[in-house]
mmCIF file of C-alpha atoms and ligand atoms in Angstrom:
data_model
loop_
_atom_site.group_PDB
_atom_site.id
_atom_site.type_symbol
_atom_site.label_atom_id
_atom_site.label_comp_id
_atom_site.label_asym_id
_atom_site.label_seq_id
_atom_site.Cartn_x
_atom_site.Cartn_y
_atom_site.Cartn_z
ATOM 1 C CA MET A 1 88.213 48.934 100.914
ATOM 2 C CA VAL A 2 85.686 51.464 99.749
ATOM 3 C CA LEU A 3 87.104 55.030 98.194
ATOM 4 C CA PHE A 4 84.892 57.602 99.073
ATOM 5 C CA LEU A 5 85.820 60.567 96.938
ATOM 6 C CA PRO A 6 84.034 63.801 96.603
ATOM 7 C CA LEU A 7 81.724 64.423 93.944
ATOM 8 C CA ASN A 8 83.212 67.568 92.003
ATOM 9 C CA PHE A 9 86.673 65.134 92.200
ATOM 10 C CA THR A 10 84.963 62.579 90.523
ATOM 11 C CA PHE A 11 82.893 64.692 87.847
ATOM 12 C CA PHE A 12 86.647 66.072 87.184
ATOM 13 C CA MET A 13 88.274 62.672 87.042
ATOM 14 C CA SER A 14 85.237 61.872 84.331
ATOM 15 C CA THR A 15 85.637 63.978 81.747
ATOM 16 C CA TYR A 16 89.245 65.405 81.708
ATOM 17 C CA LYS A 17 90.832 64.305 79.393
ATOM 18 C CA GLU A 18 94.552 64.378 79.230
ATOM 19 C CA VAL A 19 96.034 66.475 76.455
ATOM 20 C CA LYS A 20 99.103 66.945 74.292
ATOM 21 C CA LYS A 21 98.930 70.382 72.809
ATOM 22 C CA VAL A 22 95.350 72.399 73.662
ATOM 23 C CA THR A 23 94.557 74.276 70.524
ATOM 24 C CA THR A 24 91.974 76.424 69.812
ATOM 25 C CA HIS A 25 89.771 72.771 69.215
ATOM 26 C CA THR A 26 90.552 71.522 71.921
ATOM 27 C CA VAL A 27 88.835 74.517 74.435
ATOM 28 C CA GLN A 28 86.162 73.701 72.242
ATOM 29 C CA GLU A 29 85.432 69.696 72.880
ATOM 30 C CA MET A 30 85.987 70.521 76.554
ATOM 31 C CA LYS A 31 82.872 72.789 77.081
ATOM 32 C CA LEU A 32 81.094 70.325 74.373
ATOM 33 C CA ARG A 33 82.128 67.485 77.725
ATOM 34 C CA GLY A 34 81.895 69.937 80.611
ATOM 35 C CA GLU A 35 85.200 70.019 81.481
ATOM 36 C CA LYS A 36 86.484 73.465 82.503
ATOM 37 C CA ILE A 37 88.588 75.788 80.742
ATOM 38 C CA SER A 38 91.938 76.756 82.740
ATOM 39 C CA MET A 39 92.949 80.662 81.751
ATOM 40 C CA LEU A 40 96.145 82.396 82.766
ATOM 41 C CA THR A 41 98.165 85.256 82.098
ATOM 42 C CA ALA A 42 101.829 85.288 81.089
ATOM 43 C CA TYR A 43 104.355 86.840 80.033
ATOM 44 C CA ASP A 44 107.385 86.557 80.005
ATOM 45 C CA PHE A 45 109.363 82.855 79.298
ATOM 46 C CA SER A 46 110.311 81.839 82.679
ATOM 47 C CA MET A 47 106.713 82.345 84.888
ATOM 48 C CA ALA A 48 105.195 80.744 81.426
ATOM 49 C CA LYS A 49 107.171 77.724 81.879
ATOM 50 C CA ILE A 50 106.135 77.281 84.933
ATOM 51 C CA LEU A 51 102.856 77.718 84.629
ATOM 52 C CA ASP A 52 102.821 75.326 81.056
ATOM 53 C CA ALA A 53 104.595 72.825 83.654
ATOM 54 C CA ALA A 54 101.127 73.280 85.474
ATOM 55 C CA LYS A 55 98.938 71.861 82.938
ATOM 56 C CA VAL A 56 97.012 75.435 82.555
ATOM 57 C CA ASP A 57 94.926 75.103 79.464
ATOM 58 C CA VAL A 58 95.339 78.862 78.078
ATOM 59 C CA LEU A 59 97.894 81.231 78.860
ATOM 60 C CA LEU A 60 97.013 84.279 77.640
ATOM 61 C CA VAL A 61 99.403 87.543 77.118
ATOM 62 C CA GLY A 62 97.007 90.030 77.981
ATOM 63 C CA ASP A 63 97.458 94.170 78.286
ATOM 64 C CA SER A 64 97.305 93.744 82.155
ATOM 65 C CA ALA A 65 101.295 93.671 81.322
ATOM 66 C CA SER A 66 100.802 96.926 80.638
ATOM 67 C CA ASN A 67 99.630 97.393 84.731
ATOM 68 C CA VAL A 68 101.764 94.461 86.497
ATOM 69 C CA MET A 69 104.835 94.560 83.210
ATOM 70 C CA HIS A 70 105.060 97.569 83.120
ATOM 71 C CA GLY A 71 104.109 99.908 85.536
ATOM 72 C CA HIS A 72 101.106 102.042 83.928
ATOM 73 C CA GLU A 73 97.596 102.657 85.259
ATOM 74 C CA THR A 74 96.177 101.781 82.559
ATOM 75 C CA THR A 75 96.085 98.607 79.703
ATOM 76 C CA LEU A 76 96.116 101.541 77.357
ATOM 77 C CA PRO A 77 99.991 102.714 76.940
ATOM 78 C CA ILE A 78 101.232 98.721 76.396
ATOM 79 C CA THR A 79 102.484 99.015 72.307
ATOM 80 C CA LEU A 80 102.013 96.511 69.992
ATOM 81 C CA ASP A 81 106.012 95.622 70.221
ATOM 82 C CA GLU A 82 106.064 95.413 73.502
ATOM 83 C CA MET A 83 102.755 93.014 73.280
ATOM 84 C CA ILE A 84 104.634 91.084 70.031
ATOM 85 C CA SER A 85 108.756 90.783 72.471
ATOM 86 C CA HIS A 86 106.528 89.516 75.745
ATOM 87 C CA ALA A 87 104.021 86.741 73.318
ATOM 88 C CA ALA A 88 107.967 85.957 71.140
ATOM 89 C CA ALA A 89 109.122 85.057 75.107
ATOM 90 C CA VAL A 90 105.917 83.262 75.815
ATOM 91 C CA ILE A 91 106.066 81.077 73.014
ATOM 92 C CA ARG A 92 108.623 79.715 73.513
ATOM 93 C CA ALA A 93 108.720 78.437 76.663
ATOM 94 C CA VAL A 94 105.046 76.468 76.123
ATOM 95 C CA ASP A 95 104.661 72.943 74.791
ATOM 96 C CA ARG A 96 101.288 72.261 75.858
ATOM 97 C CA ALA A 97 99.403 75.794 76.571
ATOM 98 C CA LEU A 98 97.146 77.297 73.719
ATOM 99 C CA VAL A 99 99.065 80.815 73.828
ATOM 100 C CA VAL A 100 96.436 84.015 73.383
ATOM 101 C CA VAL A 101 97.869 87.623 72.559
ATOM 102 C CA ASP A 102 95.181 90.546 73.110
ATOM 103 C CA LEU A 103 96.107 93.064 70.751
ATOM 104 C CA PRO A 104 96.340 96.579 72.390
ATOM 105 C CA PHE A 105 95.041 99.534 72.362
ATOM 106 C CA GLY A 106 94.736 101.514 69.018
ATOM 107 C CA SER A 107 95.754 98.260 67.161
ATOM 108 C CA TYR A 108 92.243 97.255 65.967
ATOM 109 C CA GLN A 109 89.366 99.934 66.686
ATOM 110 C CA GLY A 110 88.011 102.056 64.003
ATOM 111 C CA ASN A 111 90.578 99.553 60.844
ATOM 112 C CA SER A 112 89.799 96.417 59.603
ATOM 113 C CA LYS A 113 93.064 97.020 57.238
ATOM 114 C CA GLU A 114 95.037 97.976 60.734
ATOM 115 C CA ALA A 115 93.209 95.088 62.898
ATOM 116 C CA LEU A 116 93.924 92.159 60.401
ATOM 117 C CA ASN A 117 97.470 94.107 60.041
ATOM 118 C CA SER A 118 98.680 94.037 64.130
ATOM 119 C CA ALA A 119 96.994 90.506 64.108
ATOM 120 C CA ILE A 120 99.273 88.961 61.283
ATOM 121 C CA ARG A 121 102.125 90.796 63.462
ATOM 122 C CA ILE A 122 101.373 89.134 66.394
ATOM 123 C CA MET A 123 100.595 85.603 64.780
ATOM 124 C CA LYS A 124 104.173 86.013 62.137
ATOM 125 C CA GLU A 125 106.266 87.823 65.139
ATOM 126 C CA ALA A 126 105.463 86.093 68.129
ATOM 127 C CA GLU A 127 103.966 82.741 66.591
ATOM 128 C CA ALA A 128 101.255 83.485 69.098
ATOM 129 C CA HIS A 129 98.232 80.452 68.794
ATOM 130 C CA ALA A 130 95.478 83.222 68.473
ATOM 131 C CA VAL A 131 94.539 87.037 69.268
ATOM 132 C CA LYS A 132 92.336 88.294 71.912
ATOM 133 C CA LEU A 133 90.918 92.130 71.282
ATOM 134 C CA GLU A 134 88.045 93.533 73.387
ATOM 135 C CA GLY A 135 83.998 94.830 72.539
ATOM 136 C CA GLY A 136 81.340 93.657 70.405
ATOM 137 C CA SER A 137 79.507 95.670 67.269
ATOM 138 C CA GLU A 138 81.895 98.213 67.294
ATOM 139 C CA VAL A 139 84.906 95.773 66.721
ATOM 140 C CA VAL A 140 82.691 93.069 64.357
ATOM 141 C CA GLU A 141 83.987 94.408 60.964
ATOM 142 C CA SER A 142 87.644 93.537 62.626
ATOM 143 C CA ILE A 143 87.025 90.309 64.187
ATOM 144 C CA ARG A 144 86.085 89.197 60.627
ATOM 145 C CA ARG A 145 88.577 90.854 58.815
ATOM 146 C CA ILE A 146 91.405 89.035 61.298
ATOM 147 C CA LEU A 147 89.121 85.819 60.542
ATOM 148 C CA THR A 148 89.581 85.756 56.865
ATOM 149 C CA ALA A 149 93.295 85.558 57.210
ATOM 150 C CA GLY A 150 92.868 82.102 59.038
ATOM 151 C CA ILE A 151 93.508 83.721 62.475
ATOM 152 C CA PRO A 152 91.982 82.233 65.713
ATOM 153 C CA VAL A 153 89.886 85.578 67.214
ATOM 154 C CA MET A 154 88.776 84.980 71.392
ATOM 155 C CA GLY A 155 86.334 87.805 72.256
ATOM 156 C CA HIS A 156 86.256 89.878 75.392
ATOM 157 C CA LEU A 157 83.540 91.501 76.946
ATOM 158 C CA GLY A 158 81.884 92.990 80.690
ATOM 159 C CA LEU A 159 84.235 95.173 81.699
ATOM 160 C CA THR A 160 86.622 96.093 79.243
ATOM 161 C CA PRO A 161 89.744 98.151 80.475
ATOM 162 C CA GLN A 162 90.654 99.217 77.080
ATOM 163 C CA SER A 163 87.280 101.273 77.206
ATOM 164 C CA ILE A 164 87.745 102.470 81.085
ATOM 165 C CA TYR A 165 87.653 106.467 79.998
ATOM 166 C CA LYS A 166 84.217 105.258 78.842
ATOM 167 C CA PHE A 167 83.094 103.330 81.508
ATOM 168 C CA GLY A 168 84.909 106.398 84.542
ATOM 169 C CA THR A 169 85.067 102.407 87.313
ATOM 170 C CA TYR A 170 86.601 99.448 87.235
ATOM 171 C CA GLU A 171 82.821 98.725 88.833
ATOM 172 C CA VAL A 172 81.174 95.897 87.610
ATOM 173 C CA ARG A 173 79.571 95.735 84.262
ATOM 174 C CA ALA A 174 75.774 94.592 83.035
ATOM 175 C CA ARG A 175 73.977 95.288 85.870
ATOM 176 C CA GLN A 176 70.837 97.075 84.424
ATOM 177 C CA GLU A 177 68.892 95.682 81.633
ATOM 178 C CA ALA A 178 69.884 97.881 78.439
ATOM 179 C CA GLU A 179 73.453 97.414 79.223
ATOM 180 C CA ALA A 180 72.724 93.495 79.849
ATOM 181 C CA ALA A 181 70.793 93.342 76.621
ATOM 182 C CA LYS A 182 73.521 94.743 74.840
ATOM 183 C CA LEU A 183 75.782 92.143 75.642
ATOM 184 C CA LEU A 184 74.026 89.349 75.316
ATOM 185 C CA GLU A 185 73.493 90.068 71.229
ATOM 186 C CA ASP A 186 77.074 91.084 70.973
ATOM 187 C CA ALA A 187 77.950 87.515 71.966
ATOM 188 C CA ARG A 188 75.322 86.401 69.652
ATOM 189 C CA LEU A 189 77.387 88.583 67.391
ATOM 190 C CA LEU A 190 80.603 87.429 68.314
ATOM 191 C CA GLU A 191 80.089 83.728 68.209
ATOM 192 C CA GLU A 192 78.102 84.055 64.722
ATOM 193 C CA ALA A 193 80.943 86.063 63.736
ATOM 194 C CA GLY A 194 83.051 83.172 63.861
ATOM 195 C CA CYS A 195 85.266 83.954 67.861
ATOM 196 C CA PHE A 196 86.479 80.168 68.927
ATOM 197 C CA ALA A 197 86.399 81.712 72.606
ATOM 198 C CA LEU A 198 84.947 84.553 75.071
ATOM 199 C CA VAL A 199 85.880 85.966 77.685
ATOM 200 C CA LEU A 200 83.227 87.661 80.272
ATOM 201 C CA GLU A 201 84.934 90.526 82.523
ATOM 202 C CA LYS A 202 83.113 91.492 85.958
ATOM 203 C CA ILE A 203 79.281 90.471 84.819
ATOM 204 C CA PRO A 204 76.658 89.425 87.381
ATOM 205 C CA SER A 205 77.151 85.642 87.398
ATOM 206 C CA LYS A 206 73.248 84.938 86.324
ATOM 207 C CA LEU A 207 74.151 86.932 82.935
ATOM 208 C CA ALA A 208 77.209 85.144 82.426
ATOM 209 C CA LYS A 209 75.820 82.105 83.201
ATOM 210 C CA ASP A 210 72.824 82.865 80.362
ATOM 211 C CA VAL A 211 75.871 83.773 77.999
ATOM 212 C CA ALA A 212 77.795 80.504 78.709
ATOM 213 C CA GLU A 213 74.135 78.771 78.023
ATOM 214 C CA MET A 214 73.289 80.716 75.257
ATOM 215 C CA VAL A 215 76.612 80.088 72.904
ATOM 216 C CA LYS A 216 78.150 77.668 71.807
ATOM 217 C CA ILE A 217 81.641 78.773 72.344
ATOM 218 C CA PRO A 218 83.441 78.456 75.455
ATOM 219 C CA VAL A 219 82.531 81.542 77.502
ATOM 220 C CA ILE A 220 85.979 81.810 80.397
ATOM 221 C CA GLY A 221 84.780 83.704 83.559
ATOM 222 C CA ILE A 222 87.119 86.338 85.827
ATOM 223 C CA GLY A 223 84.569 88.014 88.065
ATOM 224 C CA ALA A 224 81.556 86.648 86.486
ATOM 225 C CA GLY A 225 80.992 83.014 88.247
ATOM 226 C CA PRO A 226 81.165 79.596 88.263
ATOM 227 C CA ASP A 227 78.799 78.788 85.361
ATOM 228 C CA VAL A 228 80.906 78.985 82.307
ATOM 229 C CA ASP A 229 82.704 76.880 80.573
ATOM 230 C CA GLY A 230 86.672 77.744 82.042
ATOM 231 C CA GLN A 231 87.964 80.687 84.478
ATOM 232 C CA VAL A 232 90.983 83.344 83.717
ATOM 233 C CA LEU A 233 93.101 85.846 86.551
ATOM 234 C CA VAL A 234 96.116 87.967 86.361
ATOM 235 C CA SER A 235 98.837 85.045 87.972
ATOM 236 C CA HIS A 236 100.584 88.092 89.240
ATOM 237 C CA ASP A 237 97.110 88.917 91.757
ATOM 238 C CA MET A 238 96.813 84.824 91.965
ATOM 239 C CA LEU A 239 100.451 84.475 93.625
ATOM 240 C CA GLY A 240 99.845 87.737 95.926
ATOM 241 C CA ILE A 241 103.003 88.993 93.679
ATOM 242 C CA ASN A 242 100.549 92.491 93.159
ATOM 243 C CA LYS A 243 99.162 93.223 97.017
ATOM 244 C CA ASP A 244 97.102 96.408 95.546
ATOM 245 C CA PHE A 245 94.286 94.811 93.751
ATOM 246 C CA SER A 246 92.082 92.516 96.523
ATOM 247 C CA PRO A 247 88.762 92.347 94.103
ATOM 248 C CA LYS A 248 86.009 90.253 95.365
ATOM 249 C CA PHE A 249 86.275 87.631 92.756
ATOM 250 C CA LEU A 250 90.131 87.378 93.368
ATOM 251 C CA ARG A 251 91.262 84.621 95.257
ATOM 252 C CA ARG A 252 94.537 84.240 96.096
ATOM 253 C CA TYR A 253 96.854 81.115 95.965
ATOM 254 C CA LEU A 254 100.141 82.334 97.840
ATOM 255 C CA ASN A 255 101.487 86.037 99.563
ATOM 256 C CA LEU A 256 105.061 85.956 97.151
ATOM 257 C CA TYR A 257 104.937 89.632 97.854
ATOM 258 C CA ASP A 258 106.441 88.918 101.276
ATOM 259 C CA GLU A 259 108.062 85.507 100.457
ATOM 260 C CA ILE A 260 110.174 87.411 97.836
ATOM 261 C CA LYS A 261 110.745 90.537 100.307
ATOM 262 C CA ASN A 262 111.721 88.719 103.461
ATOM 263 C CA ALA A 263 114.241 86.213 100.782
ATOM 264 C CA VAL A 264 115.410 89.428 99.341
ATOM 265 C CA GLU A 265 116.464 90.680 103.097
ATOM 266 C CA ARG A 266 117.973 88.060 103.477
ATOM 267 C CA TYR A 267 120.211 87.633 101.241
ATOM 268 C CA VAL A 268 120.801 91.417 101.322
ATOM 269 C CA GLU A 269 121.527 90.748 105.590
ATOM 270 C CA ASP A 270 123.704 87.873 104.525
ATOM 271 C CA VAL A 271 125.398 90.148 101.473
ATOM 272 C CA LYS A 272 125.914 93.146 104.081
ATOM 273 C CA SER A 273 127.673 90.602 107.076
ATOM 274 C CA VAL A 274 129.745 88.562 105.023
ATOM 275 C CA ASP A 275 128.018 84.925 105.415
ATOM 276 C CA PHE A 276 127.757 85.015 102.128
ATOM 277 C CA PRO A 277 129.929 83.581 99.405
ATOM 278 C CA ASN A 278 130.902 80.974 102.213
ATOM 279 C CA GLN A 279 133.720 78.394 101.948
ATOM 280 C CA LYS A 280 131.377 76.510 99.337
ATOM 281 C CA GLU A 281 130.157 78.989 96.805
ATOM 282 C CA GLN A 282 133.037 80.198 95.670
ATOM 283 C CA TYR A 283 135.808 78.756 93.532
HETATM 284 O O1 KIV B 301 94.569 91.450 80.128
HETATM 285 C C1 KIV B 301 94.558 90.534 80.730
HETATM 286 O O2 KIV B 301 95.426 90.493 81.285
HETATM 287 C C2 KIV B 301 93.161 90.534 80.529
HETATM 288 C C3 KIV B 301 91.870 89.716 81.451
HETATM 289 C C4 KIV B 301 91.987 90.295 82.612
HETATM 290 C C5 KIV B 301 90.823 88.606 80.799
HETATM 291 O O3 KIV B 301 92.063 90.574 79.488
#
């Protein structure tokens, strides 16, 4: 019998390599052999356990926890202590994934010594594997200093939500030539400084493709098109737990908000009607 498999599946199987533990080197090798990197956010033990079992390559303890877990309007208010607490819970759940933790706003900008101290706290107290921080030339001194301690750093360019009050909107970045040129320059600078990977958020696909071709380190996109080395989404968005956020780049795999709400409504009904607990559900 002749089996016809879709071309992209055949390509996936030929580049896919089973990995026991994902490291910064693993993701760099994935780029070299053309295997795409999957990355999702995780902020707590239970969710991280599921995502790790599903073999997500990289778990990002993103400062989007500020919005998703703490209900703030922006990512700015979350503290280093809060990030460490989320990161420690995720680390306790994970066997396989590489866990990268965001340095929160105010813990690294403009002071490389403080940046190093913040990164050391994340590595020591949460036992994380790497840190991520936002920005290019403005923060490169902090990145260099963190790297002197042997802490792997992931960069983040394009839409950098910690600078929302400078940008004024969450619109696509680097559409104009000057901003695109600065982004290319920053990507080169971060690679030279020693970042092991780079996130590009909400920029034109063509520009993201140019960056991914220009640098040797893996480029992971969110709203940056398909021609990068991997993709990242906020788990709560792709699972449909959060219904209020629907950017064009988001693919929803579930509608968990409605699923959970329906289940909880049934539970409330069962409690009120004394249907729960029944004979079998008691001692
Ligand atoms: O904090 C976060 O969730 C992020 C991703 C959007 C890349 O930085």
